[in-house]
PDB file of C-alpha atoms in Angstrom:
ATOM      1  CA  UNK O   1       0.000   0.000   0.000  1.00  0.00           C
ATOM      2  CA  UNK O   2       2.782   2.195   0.699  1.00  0.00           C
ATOM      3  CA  UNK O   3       5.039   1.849  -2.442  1.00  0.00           C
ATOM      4  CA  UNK O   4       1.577   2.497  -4.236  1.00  0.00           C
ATOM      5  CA  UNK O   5       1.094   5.759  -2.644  1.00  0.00           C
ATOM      6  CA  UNK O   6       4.440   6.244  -2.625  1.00  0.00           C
ATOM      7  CA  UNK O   7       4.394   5.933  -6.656  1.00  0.00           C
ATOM      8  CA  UNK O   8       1.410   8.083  -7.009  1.00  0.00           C
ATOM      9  CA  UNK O   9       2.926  10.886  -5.103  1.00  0.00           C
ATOM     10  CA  UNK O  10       6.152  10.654  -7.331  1.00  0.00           C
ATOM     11  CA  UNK O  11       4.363  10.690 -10.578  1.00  0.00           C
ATOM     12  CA  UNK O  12       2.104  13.434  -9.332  1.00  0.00           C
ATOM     13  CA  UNK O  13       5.245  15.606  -7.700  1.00  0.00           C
ATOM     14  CA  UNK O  14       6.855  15.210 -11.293  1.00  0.00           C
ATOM     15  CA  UNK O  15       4.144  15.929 -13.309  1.00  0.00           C
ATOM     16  CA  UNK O  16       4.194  19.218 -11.570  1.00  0.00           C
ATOM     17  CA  UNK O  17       7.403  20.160 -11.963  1.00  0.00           C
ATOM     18  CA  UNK O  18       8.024  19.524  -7.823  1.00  0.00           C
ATOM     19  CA  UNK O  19      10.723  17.273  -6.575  1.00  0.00           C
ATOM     20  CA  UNK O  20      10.070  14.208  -3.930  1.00  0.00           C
ATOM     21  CA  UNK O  21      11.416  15.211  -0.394  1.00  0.00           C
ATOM     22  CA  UNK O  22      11.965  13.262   2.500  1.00  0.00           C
ATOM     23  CA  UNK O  23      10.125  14.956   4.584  1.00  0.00           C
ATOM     24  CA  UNK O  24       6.639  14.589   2.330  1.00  0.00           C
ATOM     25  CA  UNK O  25       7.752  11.160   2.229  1.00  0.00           C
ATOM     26  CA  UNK O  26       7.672  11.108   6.079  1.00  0.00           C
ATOM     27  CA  UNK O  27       4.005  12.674   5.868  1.00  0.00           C
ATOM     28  CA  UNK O  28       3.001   9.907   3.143  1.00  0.00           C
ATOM     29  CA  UNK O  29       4.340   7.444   5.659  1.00  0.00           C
ATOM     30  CA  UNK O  30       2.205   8.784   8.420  1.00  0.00           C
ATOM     31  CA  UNK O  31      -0.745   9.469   6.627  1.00  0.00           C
ATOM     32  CA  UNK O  32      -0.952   5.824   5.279  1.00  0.00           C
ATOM     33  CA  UNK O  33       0.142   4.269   8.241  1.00  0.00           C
ATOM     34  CA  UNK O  34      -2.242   5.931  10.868  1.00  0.00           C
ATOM     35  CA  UNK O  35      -5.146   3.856   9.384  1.00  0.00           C
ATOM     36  CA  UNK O  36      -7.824   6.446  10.480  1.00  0.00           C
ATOM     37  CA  UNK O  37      -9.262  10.041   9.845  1.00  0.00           C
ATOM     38  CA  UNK O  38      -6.256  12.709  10.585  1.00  0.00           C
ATOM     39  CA  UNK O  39      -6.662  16.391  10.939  1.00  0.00           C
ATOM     40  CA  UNK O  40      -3.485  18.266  10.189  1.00  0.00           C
ATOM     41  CA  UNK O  41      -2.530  18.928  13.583  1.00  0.00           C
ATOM     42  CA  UNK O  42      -3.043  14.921  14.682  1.00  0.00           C
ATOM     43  CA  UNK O  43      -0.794  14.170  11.357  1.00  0.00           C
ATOM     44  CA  UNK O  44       1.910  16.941  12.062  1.00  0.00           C
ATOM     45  CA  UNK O  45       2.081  14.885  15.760  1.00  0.00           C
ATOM     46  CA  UNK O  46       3.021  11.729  14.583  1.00  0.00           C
ATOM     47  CA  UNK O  47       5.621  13.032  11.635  1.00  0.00           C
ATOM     48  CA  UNK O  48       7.181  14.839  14.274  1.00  0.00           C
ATOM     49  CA  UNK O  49       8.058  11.617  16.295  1.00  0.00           C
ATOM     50  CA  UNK O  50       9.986  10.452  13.345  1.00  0.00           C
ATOM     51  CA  UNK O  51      11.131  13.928  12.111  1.00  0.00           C
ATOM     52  CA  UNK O  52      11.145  16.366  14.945  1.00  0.00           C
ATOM     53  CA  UNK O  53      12.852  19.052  12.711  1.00  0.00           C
ATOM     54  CA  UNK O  54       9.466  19.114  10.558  1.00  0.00           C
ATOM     55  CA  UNK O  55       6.691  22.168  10.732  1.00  0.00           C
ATOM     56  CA  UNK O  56       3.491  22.128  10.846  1.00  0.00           C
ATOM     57  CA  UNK O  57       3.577  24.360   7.665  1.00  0.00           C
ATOM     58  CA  UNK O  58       5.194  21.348   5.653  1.00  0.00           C
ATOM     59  CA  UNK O  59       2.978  18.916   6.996  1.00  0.00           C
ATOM     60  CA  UNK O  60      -0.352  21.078   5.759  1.00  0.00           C
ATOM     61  CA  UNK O  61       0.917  21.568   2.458  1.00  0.00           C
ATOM     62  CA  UNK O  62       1.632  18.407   1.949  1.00  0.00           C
ATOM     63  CA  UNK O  63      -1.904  17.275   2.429  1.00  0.00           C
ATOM     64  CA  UNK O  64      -3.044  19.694   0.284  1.00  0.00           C
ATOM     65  CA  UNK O  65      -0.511  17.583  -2.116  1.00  0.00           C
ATOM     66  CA  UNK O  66      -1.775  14.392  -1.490  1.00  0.00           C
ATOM     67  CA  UNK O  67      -5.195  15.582  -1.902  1.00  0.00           C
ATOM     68  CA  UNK O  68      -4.625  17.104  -5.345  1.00  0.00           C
ATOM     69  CA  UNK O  69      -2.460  13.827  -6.201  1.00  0.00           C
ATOM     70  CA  UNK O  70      -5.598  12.078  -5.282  1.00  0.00           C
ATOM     71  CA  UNK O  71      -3.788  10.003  -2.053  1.00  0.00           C
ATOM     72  CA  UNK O  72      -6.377  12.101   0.381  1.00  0.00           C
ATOM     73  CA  UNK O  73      -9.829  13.411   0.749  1.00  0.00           C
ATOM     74  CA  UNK O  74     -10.543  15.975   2.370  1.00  0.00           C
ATOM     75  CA  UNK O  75     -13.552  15.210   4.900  1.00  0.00           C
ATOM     76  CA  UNK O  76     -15.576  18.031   7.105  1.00  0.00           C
ATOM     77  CA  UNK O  77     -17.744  16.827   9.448  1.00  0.00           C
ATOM     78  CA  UNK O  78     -20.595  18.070  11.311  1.00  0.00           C
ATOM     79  CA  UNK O  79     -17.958  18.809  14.255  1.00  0.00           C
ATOM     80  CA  UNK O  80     -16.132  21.734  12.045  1.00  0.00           C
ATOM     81  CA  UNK O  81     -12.807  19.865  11.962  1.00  0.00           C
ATOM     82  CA  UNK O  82     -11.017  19.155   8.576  1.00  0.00           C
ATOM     83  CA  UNK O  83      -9.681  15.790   8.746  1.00  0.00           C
ATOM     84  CA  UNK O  84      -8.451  13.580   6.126  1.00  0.00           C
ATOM     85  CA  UNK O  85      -8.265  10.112   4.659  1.00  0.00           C
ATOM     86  CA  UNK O  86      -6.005   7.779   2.809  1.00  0.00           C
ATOM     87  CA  UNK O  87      -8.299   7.240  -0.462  1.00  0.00           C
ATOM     88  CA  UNK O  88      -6.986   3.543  -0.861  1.00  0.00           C
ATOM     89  CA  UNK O  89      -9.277   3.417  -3.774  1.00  0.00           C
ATOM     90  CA  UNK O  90     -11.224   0.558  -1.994  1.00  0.00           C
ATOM     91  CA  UNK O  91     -14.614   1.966  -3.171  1.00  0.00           C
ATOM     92  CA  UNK O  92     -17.170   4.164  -1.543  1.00  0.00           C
ATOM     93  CA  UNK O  93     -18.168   3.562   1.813  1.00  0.00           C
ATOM     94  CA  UNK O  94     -19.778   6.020   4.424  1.00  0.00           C
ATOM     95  CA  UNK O  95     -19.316   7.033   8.178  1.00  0.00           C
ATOM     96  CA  UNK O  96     -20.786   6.698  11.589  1.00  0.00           C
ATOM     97  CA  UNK O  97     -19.911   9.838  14.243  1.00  0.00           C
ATOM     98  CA  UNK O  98     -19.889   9.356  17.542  1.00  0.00           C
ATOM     99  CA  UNK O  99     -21.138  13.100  19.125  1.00  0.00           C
ATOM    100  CA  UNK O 100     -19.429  12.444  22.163  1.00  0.00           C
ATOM    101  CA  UNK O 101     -15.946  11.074  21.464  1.00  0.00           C
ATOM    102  CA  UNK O 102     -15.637  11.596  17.782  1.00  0.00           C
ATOM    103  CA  UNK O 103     -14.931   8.541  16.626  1.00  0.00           C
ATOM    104  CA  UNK O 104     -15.559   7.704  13.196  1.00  0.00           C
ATOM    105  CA  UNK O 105     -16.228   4.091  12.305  1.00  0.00           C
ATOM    106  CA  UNK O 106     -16.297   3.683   7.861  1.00  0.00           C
ATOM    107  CA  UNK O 107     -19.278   1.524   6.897  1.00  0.00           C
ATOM    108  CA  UNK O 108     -20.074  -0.268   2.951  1.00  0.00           C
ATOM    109  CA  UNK O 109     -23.667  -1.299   3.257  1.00  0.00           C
ATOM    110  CA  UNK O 110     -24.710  -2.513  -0.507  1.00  0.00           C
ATOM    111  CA  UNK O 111     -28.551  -2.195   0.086  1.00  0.00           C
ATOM    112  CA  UNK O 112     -27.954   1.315   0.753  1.00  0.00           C
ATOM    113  CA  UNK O 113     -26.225   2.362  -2.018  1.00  0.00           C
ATOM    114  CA  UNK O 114     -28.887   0.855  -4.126  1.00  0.00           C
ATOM    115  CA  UNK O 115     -31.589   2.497  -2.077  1.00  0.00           C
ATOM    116  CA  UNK O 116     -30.046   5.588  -2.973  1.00  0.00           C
ATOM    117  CA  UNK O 117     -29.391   4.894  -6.693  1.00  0.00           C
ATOM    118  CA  UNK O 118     -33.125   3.541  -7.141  1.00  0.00           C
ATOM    119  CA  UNK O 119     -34.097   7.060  -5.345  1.00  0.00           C
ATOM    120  CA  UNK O 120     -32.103   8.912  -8.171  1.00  0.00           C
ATOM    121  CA  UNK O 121     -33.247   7.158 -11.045  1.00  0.00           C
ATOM    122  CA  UNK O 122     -37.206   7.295  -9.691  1.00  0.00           C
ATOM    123  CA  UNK O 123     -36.609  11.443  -9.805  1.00  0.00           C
ATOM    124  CA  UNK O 124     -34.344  11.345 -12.896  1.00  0.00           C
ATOM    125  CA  UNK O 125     -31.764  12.542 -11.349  1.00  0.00           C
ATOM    126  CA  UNK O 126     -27.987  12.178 -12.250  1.00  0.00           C
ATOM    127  CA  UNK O 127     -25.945  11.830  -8.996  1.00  0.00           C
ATOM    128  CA  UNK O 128     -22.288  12.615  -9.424  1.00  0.00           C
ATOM    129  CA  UNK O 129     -21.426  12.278  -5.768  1.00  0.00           C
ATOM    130  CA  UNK O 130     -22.759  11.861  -2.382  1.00  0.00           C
ATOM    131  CA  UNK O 131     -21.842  10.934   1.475  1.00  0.00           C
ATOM    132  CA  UNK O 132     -23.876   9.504   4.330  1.00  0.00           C
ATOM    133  CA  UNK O 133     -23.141  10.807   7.870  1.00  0.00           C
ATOM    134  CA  UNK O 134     -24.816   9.057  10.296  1.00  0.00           C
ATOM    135  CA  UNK O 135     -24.094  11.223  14.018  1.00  0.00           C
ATOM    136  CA  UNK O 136     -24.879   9.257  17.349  1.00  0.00           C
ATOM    137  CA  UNK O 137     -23.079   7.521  20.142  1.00  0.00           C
ATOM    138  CA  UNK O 138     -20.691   4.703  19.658  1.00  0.00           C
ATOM    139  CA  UNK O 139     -21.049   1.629  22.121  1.00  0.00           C
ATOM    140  CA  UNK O 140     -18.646   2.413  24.160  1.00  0.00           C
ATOM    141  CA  UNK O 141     -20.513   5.899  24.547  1.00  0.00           C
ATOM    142  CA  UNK O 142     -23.954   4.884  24.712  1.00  0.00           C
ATOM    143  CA  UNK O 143     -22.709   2.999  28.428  1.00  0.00           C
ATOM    144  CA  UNK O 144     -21.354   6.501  30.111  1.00  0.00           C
ATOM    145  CA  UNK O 145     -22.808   9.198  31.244  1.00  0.00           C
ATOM    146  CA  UNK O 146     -22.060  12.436  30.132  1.00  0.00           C
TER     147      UNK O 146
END
């Protein structure tokens, strides 16, 4: 997964004229690593464990890279935080919130995404894209009090 990313950022740096750095490879490395939903500031703290020298300034801009290179999408959730994640080009799949924690669990649910394409095509309507954010309280939530 890595070495994939890793080859998509190259081509993508070249075809734009920029050059392949170790630091945005350190990024990459986080970013793919990490497994989850990063904001900037979460990403910039676990690049700086490997490469304390790094600012936060690199780290942004080099999301904004991956995101144009087509590595990361850019998610903004009901919360108001920018996060972002790897786009392993696994397919679509959606998100459950948790309002008290924020955790975000990713969901495919077929059923669903033919609900929603039988929707479209009984209005005659062309989708192009769509999300489903479901907001609640995770399990281990739903047992505390607030």
């Amino acid at each position: 997964m890595r070495k994939q990313a890793a080859e998509q950022l190259s081509e993508y740096l070249s075809g734009q004229g920029l050059k392949s750095t170790r630091q945005r490879d350190d990024v990459l490395n986080a970013f793919v690593s990490a497994g989850r939903h990063l904001s900037a500031e979460e990403l910039y703290l676990l690049v700086k464990k490997s490469n304390p020298g790094i600012g936060y300034a690199t780290v942004y801009r080099t999301l904004k890279l991956l995101a144009e290179a087509g590595l990361a999408d850019e998610r903004r959730f009901e919360d108001g935080f920018t996060r972002y994640e790897y786009n392993a080009s696994d397919g679509h799949h959606d998100h459950l919130i948790c309002t008290r924690c924020g955790k975000i669990i990713e969901f495919e649910n077929e059923r669903i995404e033919q609900l929603q394409q039988d929707v479209a095509r009984k209005n005659r309507f062309k989708v192009q894209s769509h999300k489903l954010e479901l907001y609640g309280l995770c399990s281990d939530c739903q047992g505390q009090r607030k």
